[in-house]
PDB file of C-alpha atoms in Angstrom:
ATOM      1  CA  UNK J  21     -99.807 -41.518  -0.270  1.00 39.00           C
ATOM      2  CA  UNK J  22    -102.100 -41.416  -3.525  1.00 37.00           C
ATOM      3  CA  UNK J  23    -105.529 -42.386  -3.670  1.00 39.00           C
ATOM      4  CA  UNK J  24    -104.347 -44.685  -6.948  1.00 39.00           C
ATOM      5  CA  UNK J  25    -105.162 -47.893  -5.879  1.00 45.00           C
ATOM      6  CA  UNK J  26    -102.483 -48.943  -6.806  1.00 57.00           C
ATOM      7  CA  UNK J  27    -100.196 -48.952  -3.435  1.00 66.00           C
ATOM      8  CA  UNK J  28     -98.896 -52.459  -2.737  1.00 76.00           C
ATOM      9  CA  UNK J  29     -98.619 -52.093   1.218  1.00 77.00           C
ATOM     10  CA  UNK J  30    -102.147 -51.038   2.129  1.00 73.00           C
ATOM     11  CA  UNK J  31    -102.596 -49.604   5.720  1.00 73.00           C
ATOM     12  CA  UNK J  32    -105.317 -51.538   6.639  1.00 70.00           C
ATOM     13  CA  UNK J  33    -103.132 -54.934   6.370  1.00 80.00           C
ATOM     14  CA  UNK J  34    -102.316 -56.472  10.125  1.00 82.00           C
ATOM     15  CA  UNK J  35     -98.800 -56.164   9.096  1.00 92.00           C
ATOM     16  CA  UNK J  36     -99.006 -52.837   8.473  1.00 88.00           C
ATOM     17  CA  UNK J  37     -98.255 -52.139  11.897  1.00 90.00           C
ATOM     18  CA  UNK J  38     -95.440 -54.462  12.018  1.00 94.00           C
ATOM     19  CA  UNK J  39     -94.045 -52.879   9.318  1.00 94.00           C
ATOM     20  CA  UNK J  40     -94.656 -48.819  11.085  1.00 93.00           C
ATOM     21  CA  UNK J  41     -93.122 -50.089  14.335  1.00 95.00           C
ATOM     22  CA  UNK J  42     -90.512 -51.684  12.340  1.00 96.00           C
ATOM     23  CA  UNK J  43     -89.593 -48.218  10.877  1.00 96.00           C
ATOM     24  CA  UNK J  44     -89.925 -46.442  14.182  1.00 96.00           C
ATOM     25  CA  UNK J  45     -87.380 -48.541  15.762  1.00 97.00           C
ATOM     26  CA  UNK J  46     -84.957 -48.190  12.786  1.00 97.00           C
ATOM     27  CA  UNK J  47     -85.844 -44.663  11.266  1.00 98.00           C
ATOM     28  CA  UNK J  48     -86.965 -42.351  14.128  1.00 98.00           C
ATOM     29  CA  UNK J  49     -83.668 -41.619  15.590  1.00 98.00           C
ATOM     30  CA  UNK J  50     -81.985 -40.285  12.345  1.00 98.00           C
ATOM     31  CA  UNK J  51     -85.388 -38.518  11.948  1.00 98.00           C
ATOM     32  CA  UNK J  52     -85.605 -37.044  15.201  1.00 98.00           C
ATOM     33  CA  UNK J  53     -81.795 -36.022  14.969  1.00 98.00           C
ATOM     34  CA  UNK J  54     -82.801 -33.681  11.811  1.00 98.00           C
ATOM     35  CA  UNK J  55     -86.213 -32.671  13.244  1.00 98.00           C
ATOM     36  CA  UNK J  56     -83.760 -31.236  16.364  1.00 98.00           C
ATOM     37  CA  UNK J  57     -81.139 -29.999  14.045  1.00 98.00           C
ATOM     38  CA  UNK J  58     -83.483 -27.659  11.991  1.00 98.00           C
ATOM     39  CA  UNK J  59     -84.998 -26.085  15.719  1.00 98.00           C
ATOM     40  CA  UNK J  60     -88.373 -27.703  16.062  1.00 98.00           C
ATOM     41  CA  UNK J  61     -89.671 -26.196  18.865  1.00 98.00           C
ATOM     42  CA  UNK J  62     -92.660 -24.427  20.771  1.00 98.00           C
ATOM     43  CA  UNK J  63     -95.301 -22.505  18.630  1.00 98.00           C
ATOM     44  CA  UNK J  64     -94.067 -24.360  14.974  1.00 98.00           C
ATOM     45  CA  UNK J  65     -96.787 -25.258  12.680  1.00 98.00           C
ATOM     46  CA  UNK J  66     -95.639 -28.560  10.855  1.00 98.00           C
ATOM     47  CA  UNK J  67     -97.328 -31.035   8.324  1.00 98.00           C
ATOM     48  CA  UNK J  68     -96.443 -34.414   8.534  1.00 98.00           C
ATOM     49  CA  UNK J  69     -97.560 -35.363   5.240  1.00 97.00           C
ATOM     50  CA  UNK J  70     -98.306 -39.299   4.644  1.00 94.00           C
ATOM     51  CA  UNK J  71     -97.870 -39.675   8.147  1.00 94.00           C
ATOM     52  CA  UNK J  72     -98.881 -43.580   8.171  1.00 87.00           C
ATOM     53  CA  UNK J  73     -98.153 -44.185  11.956  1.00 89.00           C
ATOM     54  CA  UNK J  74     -98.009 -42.034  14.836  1.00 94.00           C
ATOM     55  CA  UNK J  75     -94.443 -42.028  16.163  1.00 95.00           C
ATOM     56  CA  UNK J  76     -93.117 -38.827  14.153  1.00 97.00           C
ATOM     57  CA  UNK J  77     -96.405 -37.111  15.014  1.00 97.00           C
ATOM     58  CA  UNK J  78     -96.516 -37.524  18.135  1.00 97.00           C
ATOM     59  CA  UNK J  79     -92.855 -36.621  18.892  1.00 98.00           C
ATOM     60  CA  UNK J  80     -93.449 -33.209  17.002  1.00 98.00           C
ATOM     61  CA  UNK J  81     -96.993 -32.919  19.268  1.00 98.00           C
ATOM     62  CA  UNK J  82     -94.340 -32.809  22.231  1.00 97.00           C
ATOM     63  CA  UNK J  83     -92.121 -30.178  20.649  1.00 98.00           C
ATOM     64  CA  UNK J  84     -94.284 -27.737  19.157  1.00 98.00           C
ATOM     65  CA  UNK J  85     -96.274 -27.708  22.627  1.00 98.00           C
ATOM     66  CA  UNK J  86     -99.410 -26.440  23.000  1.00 97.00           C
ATOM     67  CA  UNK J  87     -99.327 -23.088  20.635  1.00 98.00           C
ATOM     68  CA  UNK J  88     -98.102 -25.292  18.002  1.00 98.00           C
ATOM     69  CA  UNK J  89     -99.968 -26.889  15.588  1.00 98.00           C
ATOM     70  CA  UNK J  90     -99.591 -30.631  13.949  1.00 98.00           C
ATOM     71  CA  UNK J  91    -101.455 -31.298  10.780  1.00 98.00           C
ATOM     72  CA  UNK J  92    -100.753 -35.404   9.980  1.00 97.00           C
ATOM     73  CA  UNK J  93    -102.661 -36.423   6.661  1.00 96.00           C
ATOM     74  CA  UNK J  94    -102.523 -39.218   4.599  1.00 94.00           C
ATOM     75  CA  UNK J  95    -105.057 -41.100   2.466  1.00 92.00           C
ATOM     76  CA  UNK J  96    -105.655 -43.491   5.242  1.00 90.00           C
ATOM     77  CA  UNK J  97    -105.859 -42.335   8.741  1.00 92.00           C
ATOM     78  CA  UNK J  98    -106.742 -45.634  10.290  1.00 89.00           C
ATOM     79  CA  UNK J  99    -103.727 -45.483  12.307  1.00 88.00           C
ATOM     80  CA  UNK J 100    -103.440 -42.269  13.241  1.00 92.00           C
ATOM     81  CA  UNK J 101    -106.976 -41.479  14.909  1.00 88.00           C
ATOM     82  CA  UNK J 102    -104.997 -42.134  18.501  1.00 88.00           C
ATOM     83  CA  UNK J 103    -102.930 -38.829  17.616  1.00 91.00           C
ATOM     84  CA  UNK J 104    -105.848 -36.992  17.158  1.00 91.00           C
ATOM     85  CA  UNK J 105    -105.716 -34.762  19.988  1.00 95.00           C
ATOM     86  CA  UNK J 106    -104.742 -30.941  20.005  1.00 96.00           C
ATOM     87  CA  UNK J 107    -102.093 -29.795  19.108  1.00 97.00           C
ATOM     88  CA  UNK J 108    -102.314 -32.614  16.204  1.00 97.00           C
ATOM     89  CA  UNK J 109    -104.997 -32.385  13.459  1.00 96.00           C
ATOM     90  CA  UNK J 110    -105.690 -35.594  11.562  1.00 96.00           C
ATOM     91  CA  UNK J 111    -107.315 -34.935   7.676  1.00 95.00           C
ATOM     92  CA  UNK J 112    -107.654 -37.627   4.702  1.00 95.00           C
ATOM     93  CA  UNK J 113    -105.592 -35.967   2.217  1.00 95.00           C
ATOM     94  CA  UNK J 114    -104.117 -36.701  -1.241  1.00 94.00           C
ATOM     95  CA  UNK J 115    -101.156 -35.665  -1.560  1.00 94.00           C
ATOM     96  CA  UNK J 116    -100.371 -36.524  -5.002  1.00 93.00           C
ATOM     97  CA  UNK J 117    -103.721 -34.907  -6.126  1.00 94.00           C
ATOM     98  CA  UNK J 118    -104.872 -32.347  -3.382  1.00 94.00           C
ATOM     99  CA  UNK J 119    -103.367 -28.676  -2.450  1.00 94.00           C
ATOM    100  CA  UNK J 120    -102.111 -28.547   0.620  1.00 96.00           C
ATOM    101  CA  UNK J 121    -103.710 -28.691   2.984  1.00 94.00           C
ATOM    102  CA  UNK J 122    -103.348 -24.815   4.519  1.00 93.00           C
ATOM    103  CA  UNK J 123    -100.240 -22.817   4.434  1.00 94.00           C
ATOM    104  CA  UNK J 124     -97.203 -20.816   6.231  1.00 97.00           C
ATOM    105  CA  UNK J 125     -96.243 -24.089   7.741  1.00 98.00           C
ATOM    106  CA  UNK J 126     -93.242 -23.223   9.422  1.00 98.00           C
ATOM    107  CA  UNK J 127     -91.735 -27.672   8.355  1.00 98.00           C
ATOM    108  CA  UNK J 128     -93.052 -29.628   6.125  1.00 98.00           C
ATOM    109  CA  UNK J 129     -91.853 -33.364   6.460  1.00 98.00           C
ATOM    110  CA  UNK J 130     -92.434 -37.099   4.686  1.00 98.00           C
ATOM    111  CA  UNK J 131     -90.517 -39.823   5.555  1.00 97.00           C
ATOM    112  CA  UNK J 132     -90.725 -43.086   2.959  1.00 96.00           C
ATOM    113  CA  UNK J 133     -93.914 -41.815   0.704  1.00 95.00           C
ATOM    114  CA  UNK J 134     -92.762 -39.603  -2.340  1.00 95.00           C
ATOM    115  CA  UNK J 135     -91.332 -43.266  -3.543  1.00 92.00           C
ATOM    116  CA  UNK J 136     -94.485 -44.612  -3.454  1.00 90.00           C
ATOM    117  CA  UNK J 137     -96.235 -41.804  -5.023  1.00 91.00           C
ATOM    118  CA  UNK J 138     -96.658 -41.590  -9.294  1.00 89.00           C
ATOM    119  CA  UNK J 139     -97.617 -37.944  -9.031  1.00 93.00           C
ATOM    120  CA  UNK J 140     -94.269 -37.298  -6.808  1.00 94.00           C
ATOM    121  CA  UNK J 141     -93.504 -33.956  -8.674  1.00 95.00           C
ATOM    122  CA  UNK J 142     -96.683 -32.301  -7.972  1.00 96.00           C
ATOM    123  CA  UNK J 143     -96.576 -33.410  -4.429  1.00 96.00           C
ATOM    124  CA  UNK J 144     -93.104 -31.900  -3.627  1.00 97.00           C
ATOM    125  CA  UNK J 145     -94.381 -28.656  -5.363  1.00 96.00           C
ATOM    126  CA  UNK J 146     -97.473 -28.824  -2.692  1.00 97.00           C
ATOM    127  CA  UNK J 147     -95.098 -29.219   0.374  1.00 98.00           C
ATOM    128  CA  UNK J 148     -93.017 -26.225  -0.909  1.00 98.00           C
ATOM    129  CA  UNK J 149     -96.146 -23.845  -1.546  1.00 97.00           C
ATOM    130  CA  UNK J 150     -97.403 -24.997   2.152  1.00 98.00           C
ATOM    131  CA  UNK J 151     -94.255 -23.483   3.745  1.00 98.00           C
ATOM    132  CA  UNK J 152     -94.215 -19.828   4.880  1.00 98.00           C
ATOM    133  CA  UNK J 153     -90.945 -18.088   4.012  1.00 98.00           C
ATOM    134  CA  UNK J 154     -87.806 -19.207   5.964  1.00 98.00           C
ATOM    135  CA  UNK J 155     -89.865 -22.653   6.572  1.00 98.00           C
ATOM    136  CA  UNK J 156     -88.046 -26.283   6.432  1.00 98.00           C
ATOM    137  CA  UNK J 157     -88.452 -29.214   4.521  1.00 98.00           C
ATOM    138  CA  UNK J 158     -87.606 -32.668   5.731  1.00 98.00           C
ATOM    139  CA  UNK J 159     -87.588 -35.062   2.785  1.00 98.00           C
ATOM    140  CA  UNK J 160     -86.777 -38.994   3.634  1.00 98.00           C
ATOM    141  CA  UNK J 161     -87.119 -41.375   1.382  1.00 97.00           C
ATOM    142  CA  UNK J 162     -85.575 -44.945   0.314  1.00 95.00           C
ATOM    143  CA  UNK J 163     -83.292 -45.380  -2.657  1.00 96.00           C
ATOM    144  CA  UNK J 164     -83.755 -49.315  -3.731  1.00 94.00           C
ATOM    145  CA  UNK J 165     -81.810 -49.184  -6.568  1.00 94.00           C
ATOM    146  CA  UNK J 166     -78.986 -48.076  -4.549  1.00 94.00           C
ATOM    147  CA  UNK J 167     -79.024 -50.852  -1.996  1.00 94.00           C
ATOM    148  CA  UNK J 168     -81.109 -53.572  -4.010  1.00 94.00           C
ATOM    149  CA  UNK J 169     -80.599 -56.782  -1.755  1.00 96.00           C
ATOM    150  CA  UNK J 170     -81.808 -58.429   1.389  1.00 97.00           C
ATOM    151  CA  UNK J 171     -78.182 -59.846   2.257  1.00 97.00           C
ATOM    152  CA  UNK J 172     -75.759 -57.998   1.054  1.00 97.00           C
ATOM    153  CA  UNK J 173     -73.464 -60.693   2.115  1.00 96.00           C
ATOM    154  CA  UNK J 174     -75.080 -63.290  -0.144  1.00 96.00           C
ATOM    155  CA  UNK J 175     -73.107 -66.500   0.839  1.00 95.00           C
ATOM    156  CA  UNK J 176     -75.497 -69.295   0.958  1.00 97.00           C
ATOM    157  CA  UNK J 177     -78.927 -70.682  -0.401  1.00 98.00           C
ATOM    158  CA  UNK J 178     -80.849 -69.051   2.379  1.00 98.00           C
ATOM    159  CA  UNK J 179     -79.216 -65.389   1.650  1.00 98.00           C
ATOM    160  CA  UNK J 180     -79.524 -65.696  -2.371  1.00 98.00           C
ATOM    161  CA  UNK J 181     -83.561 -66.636  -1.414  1.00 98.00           C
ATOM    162  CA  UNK J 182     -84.030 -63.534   0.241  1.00 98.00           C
ATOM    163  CA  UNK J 183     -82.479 -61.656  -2.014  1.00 98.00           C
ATOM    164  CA  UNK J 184     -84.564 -63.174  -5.263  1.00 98.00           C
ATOM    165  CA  UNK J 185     -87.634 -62.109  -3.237  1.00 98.00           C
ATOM    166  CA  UNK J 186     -86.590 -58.689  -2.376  1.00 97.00           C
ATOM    167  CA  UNK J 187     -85.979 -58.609  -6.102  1.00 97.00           C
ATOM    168  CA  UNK J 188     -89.312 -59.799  -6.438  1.00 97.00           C
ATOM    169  CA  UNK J 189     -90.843 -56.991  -3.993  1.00 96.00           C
ATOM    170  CA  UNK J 190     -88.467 -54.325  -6.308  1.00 95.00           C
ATOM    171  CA  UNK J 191     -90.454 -55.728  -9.372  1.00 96.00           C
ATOM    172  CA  UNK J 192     -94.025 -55.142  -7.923  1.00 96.00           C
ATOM    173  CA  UNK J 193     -92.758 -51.537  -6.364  1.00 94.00           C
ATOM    174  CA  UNK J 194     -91.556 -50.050 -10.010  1.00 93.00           C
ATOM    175  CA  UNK J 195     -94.761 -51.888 -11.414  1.00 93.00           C
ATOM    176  CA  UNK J 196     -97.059 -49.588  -9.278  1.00 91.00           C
ATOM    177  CA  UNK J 197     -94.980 -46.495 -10.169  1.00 89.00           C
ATOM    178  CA  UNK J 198     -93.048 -46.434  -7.264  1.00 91.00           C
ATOM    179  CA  UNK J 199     -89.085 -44.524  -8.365  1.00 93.00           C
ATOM    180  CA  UNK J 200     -86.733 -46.922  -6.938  1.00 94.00           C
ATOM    181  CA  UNK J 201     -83.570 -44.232  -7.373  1.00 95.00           C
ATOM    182  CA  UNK J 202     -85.625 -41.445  -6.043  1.00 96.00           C
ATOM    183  CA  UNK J 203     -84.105 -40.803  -2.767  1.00 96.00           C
ATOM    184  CA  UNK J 204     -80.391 -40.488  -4.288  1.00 97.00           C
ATOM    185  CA  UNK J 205     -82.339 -37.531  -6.137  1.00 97.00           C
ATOM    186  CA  UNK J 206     -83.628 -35.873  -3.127  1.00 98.00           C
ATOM    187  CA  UNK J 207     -80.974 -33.200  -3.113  1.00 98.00           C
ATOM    188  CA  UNK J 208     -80.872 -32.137  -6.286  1.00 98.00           C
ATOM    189  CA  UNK J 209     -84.976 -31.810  -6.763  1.00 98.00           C
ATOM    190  CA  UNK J 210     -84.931 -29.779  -3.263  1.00 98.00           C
ATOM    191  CA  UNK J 211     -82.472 -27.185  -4.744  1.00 98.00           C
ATOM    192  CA  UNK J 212     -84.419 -26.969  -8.009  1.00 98.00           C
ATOM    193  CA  UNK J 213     -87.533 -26.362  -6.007  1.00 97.00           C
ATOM    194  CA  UNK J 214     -85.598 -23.310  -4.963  1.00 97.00           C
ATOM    195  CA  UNK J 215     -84.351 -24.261  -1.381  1.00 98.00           C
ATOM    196  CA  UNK J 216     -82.174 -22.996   0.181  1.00 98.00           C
ATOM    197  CA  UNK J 217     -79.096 -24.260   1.958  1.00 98.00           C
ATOM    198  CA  UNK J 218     -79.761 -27.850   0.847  1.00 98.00           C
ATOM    199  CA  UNK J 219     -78.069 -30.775   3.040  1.00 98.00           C
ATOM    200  CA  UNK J 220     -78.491 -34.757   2.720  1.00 98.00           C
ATOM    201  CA  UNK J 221     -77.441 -37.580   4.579  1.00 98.00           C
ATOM    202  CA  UNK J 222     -77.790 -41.688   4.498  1.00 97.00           C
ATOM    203  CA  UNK J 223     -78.913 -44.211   7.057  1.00 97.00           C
ATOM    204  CA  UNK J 224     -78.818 -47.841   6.102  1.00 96.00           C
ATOM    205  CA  UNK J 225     -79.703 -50.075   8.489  1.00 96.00           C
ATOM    206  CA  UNK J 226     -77.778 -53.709   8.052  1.00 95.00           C
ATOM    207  CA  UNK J 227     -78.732 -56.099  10.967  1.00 95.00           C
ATOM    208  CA  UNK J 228     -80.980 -55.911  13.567  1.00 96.00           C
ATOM    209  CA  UNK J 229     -84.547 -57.433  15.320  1.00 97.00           C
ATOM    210  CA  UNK J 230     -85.980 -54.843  13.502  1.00 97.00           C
ATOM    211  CA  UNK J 231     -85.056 -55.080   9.974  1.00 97.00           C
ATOM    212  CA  UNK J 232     -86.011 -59.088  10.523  1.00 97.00           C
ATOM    213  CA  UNK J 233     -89.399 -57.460  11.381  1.00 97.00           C
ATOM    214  CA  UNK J 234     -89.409 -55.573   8.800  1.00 97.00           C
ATOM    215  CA  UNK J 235     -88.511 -58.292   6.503  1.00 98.00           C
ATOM    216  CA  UNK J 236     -90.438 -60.708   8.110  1.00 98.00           C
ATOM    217  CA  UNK J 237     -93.893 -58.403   7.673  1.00 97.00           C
ATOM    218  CA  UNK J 238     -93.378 -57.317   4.487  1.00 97.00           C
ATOM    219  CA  UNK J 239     -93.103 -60.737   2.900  1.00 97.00           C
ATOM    220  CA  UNK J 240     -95.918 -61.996   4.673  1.00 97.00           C
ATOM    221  CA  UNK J 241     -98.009 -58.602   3.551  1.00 95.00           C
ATOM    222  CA  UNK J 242     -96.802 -59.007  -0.240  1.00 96.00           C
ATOM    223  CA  UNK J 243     -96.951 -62.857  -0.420  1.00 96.00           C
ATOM    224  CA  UNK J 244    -100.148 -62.915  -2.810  1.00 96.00           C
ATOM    225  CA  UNK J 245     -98.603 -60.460  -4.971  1.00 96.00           C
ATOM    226  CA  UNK J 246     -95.551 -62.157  -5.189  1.00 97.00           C
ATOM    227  CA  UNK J 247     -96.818 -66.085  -6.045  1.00 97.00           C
ATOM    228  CA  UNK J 248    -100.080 -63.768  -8.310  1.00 97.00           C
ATOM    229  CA  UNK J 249     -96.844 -62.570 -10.282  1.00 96.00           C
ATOM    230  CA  UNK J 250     -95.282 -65.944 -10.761  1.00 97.00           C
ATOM    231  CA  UNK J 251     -92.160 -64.440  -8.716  1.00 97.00           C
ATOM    232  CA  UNK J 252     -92.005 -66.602  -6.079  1.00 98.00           C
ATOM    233  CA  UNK J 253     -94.173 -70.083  -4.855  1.00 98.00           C
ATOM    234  CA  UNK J 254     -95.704 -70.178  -1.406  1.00 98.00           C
ATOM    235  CA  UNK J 255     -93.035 -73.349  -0.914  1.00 98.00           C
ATOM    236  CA  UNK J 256     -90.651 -69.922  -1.467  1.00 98.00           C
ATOM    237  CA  UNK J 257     -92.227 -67.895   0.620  1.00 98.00           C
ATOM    238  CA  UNK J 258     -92.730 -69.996   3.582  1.00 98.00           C
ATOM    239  CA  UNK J 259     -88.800 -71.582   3.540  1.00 98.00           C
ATOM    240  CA  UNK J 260     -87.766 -67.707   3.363  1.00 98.00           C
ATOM    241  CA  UNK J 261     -90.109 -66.671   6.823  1.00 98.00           C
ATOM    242  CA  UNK J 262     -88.666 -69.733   8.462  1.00 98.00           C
ATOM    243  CA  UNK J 263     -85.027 -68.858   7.642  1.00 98.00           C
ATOM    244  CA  UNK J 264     -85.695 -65.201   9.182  1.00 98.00           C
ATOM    245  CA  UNK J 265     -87.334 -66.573  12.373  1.00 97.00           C
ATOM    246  CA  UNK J 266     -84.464 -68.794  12.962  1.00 96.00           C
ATOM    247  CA  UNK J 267     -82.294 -65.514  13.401  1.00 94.00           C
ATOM    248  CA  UNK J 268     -79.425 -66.318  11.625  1.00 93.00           C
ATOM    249  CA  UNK J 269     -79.515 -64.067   8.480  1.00 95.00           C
ATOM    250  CA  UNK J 270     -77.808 -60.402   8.178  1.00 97.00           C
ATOM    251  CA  UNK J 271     -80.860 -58.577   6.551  1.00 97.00           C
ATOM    252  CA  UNK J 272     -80.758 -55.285   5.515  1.00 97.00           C
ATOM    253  CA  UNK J 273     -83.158 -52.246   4.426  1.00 96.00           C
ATOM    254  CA  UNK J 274     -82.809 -50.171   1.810  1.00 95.00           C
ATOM    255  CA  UNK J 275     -81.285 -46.899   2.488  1.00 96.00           C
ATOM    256  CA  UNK J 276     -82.899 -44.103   3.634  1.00 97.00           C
ATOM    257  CA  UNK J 277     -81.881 -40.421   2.388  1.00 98.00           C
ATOM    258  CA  UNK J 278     -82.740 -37.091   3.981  1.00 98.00           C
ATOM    259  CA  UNK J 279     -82.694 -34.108   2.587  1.00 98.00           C
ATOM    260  CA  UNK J 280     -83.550 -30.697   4.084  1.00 98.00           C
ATOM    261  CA  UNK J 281     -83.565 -26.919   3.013  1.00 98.00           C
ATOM    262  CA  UNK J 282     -85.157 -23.785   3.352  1.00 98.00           C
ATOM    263  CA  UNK J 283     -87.603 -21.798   1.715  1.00 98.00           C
ATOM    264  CA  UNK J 284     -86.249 -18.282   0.408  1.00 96.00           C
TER     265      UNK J 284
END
């Protein structure tokens, strides 16, 4: 992330970690699957950049073994001092406004930040200049605008609720700078950064415990913004967390795209 700010799910929130063990449970396994296909493995030098939690870190701490090397950085390491053990380094690190921070990493990987971040260009030129030649980057990143609603099966008053607030959340987002089309551009920006052998996929989670939990946390992290805003009322707000809890409601994220290439 940025130091702008300006970021609308702050770290140090209790639902913070709701919302990072939401995401582990619904994003790791696609994650992991690319991290394996591009041959993470003993001795690799990686930066997980805006590394948030410590799920991805960890799981490269396992692969890259002792003679590897794990530098996790974000702008908030609050939540990431438990990884702190070799072979992971833990920094504070802008990555909208710093260089990177060392270079001839041999991945480079962010998983639901460049949205977030204004200065997204500059960062995704920093994550190419930290890879050594023949290195891989990992981008993953949500595409709101593609998938723009809580229930995509909006049939009754509770589903058209949810989605008016998600709408809601989309509004604060793109009024923090956050690119709410950005991951549908991940391909394209990774070939014009002069990657090679550029591939993408798409994982959009629909129903499950976890995107409730997800749901559920982000609402309840965003709720001052949202009533502040004149978006939604707490009357709103509370009749939408009730209609979660009661486990009846289809809710889905947004998607996620990867993309990965290589460096020439």
């Amino acid at each position: 992330m940025t130091r702008t700010g300006r970021y609308l799910l702050d770290n140090q929130r209790t639902e913070a970690g709701e919302r990072f063990d939401a995401f582990a449970t619904l994003f790791d396994p696609t994650t992991f699957r690319h991290l394996d296909g591009l041959g993470v493995g003993p001795g690799w030098r990686c930066w997980e950049a805006g590394a948030g939690g410590t799920s991805v870190v960890s799981w490269l701490a396992k692969k890259v073994g002792p003679t590897g090397k794990v530098v996790a950085t974000d702008i908030d390491i609050s939540r990431l001092t438990g990884a702190a053990r070799p072979p992971v380094e833990v920094r504070v690190h802008d990555i909208g406004a710093e260089q990177p921070p060392a270079e001839g990493f041999d991945l480079v990987h962010a998983r639901l930040v460049l949205v977030h971040v204004p200065e997204r260009e500059r960062a995704l030129r920093s994550m190419v200049q930290a890879l050594r030649p023949g290195g891989r980057l990992l981008l993953e990143d949500a595409d709101p605008a593609l998938q723009p609603l809580s229930c995509p099966d909006e049939h009754g008053p509770e589903q058209q609720l949810a989605n008016r607030l998600r709408h809601g959340f989309r509004t604060l987002l793109a009024d923090r700078g956050a690119d709410l089309s950005y991951g549908r551009r991940l391909p394209r920006l990774l070939r014009e950064a002069g990657l090679r052998g550029v591939e993408a996929d798409a994982h959009f989670p629909l129903t499950s415990p976890a995107c409730a939990a997800l749901e559920s946390a982000t609402v309840r992290q965003i709720r001052a913004d949202l009533v502040a805003a004149g978006l939604a009322t707490d009357e709103d707000i509370d009749r939408h967390l009730a209609n979660v809890a009661s486990g009846g409601m289809d809710l889905a994220t947004a998607p996620m795209i990867s993309a990965w290439g290589r460096k020439a």
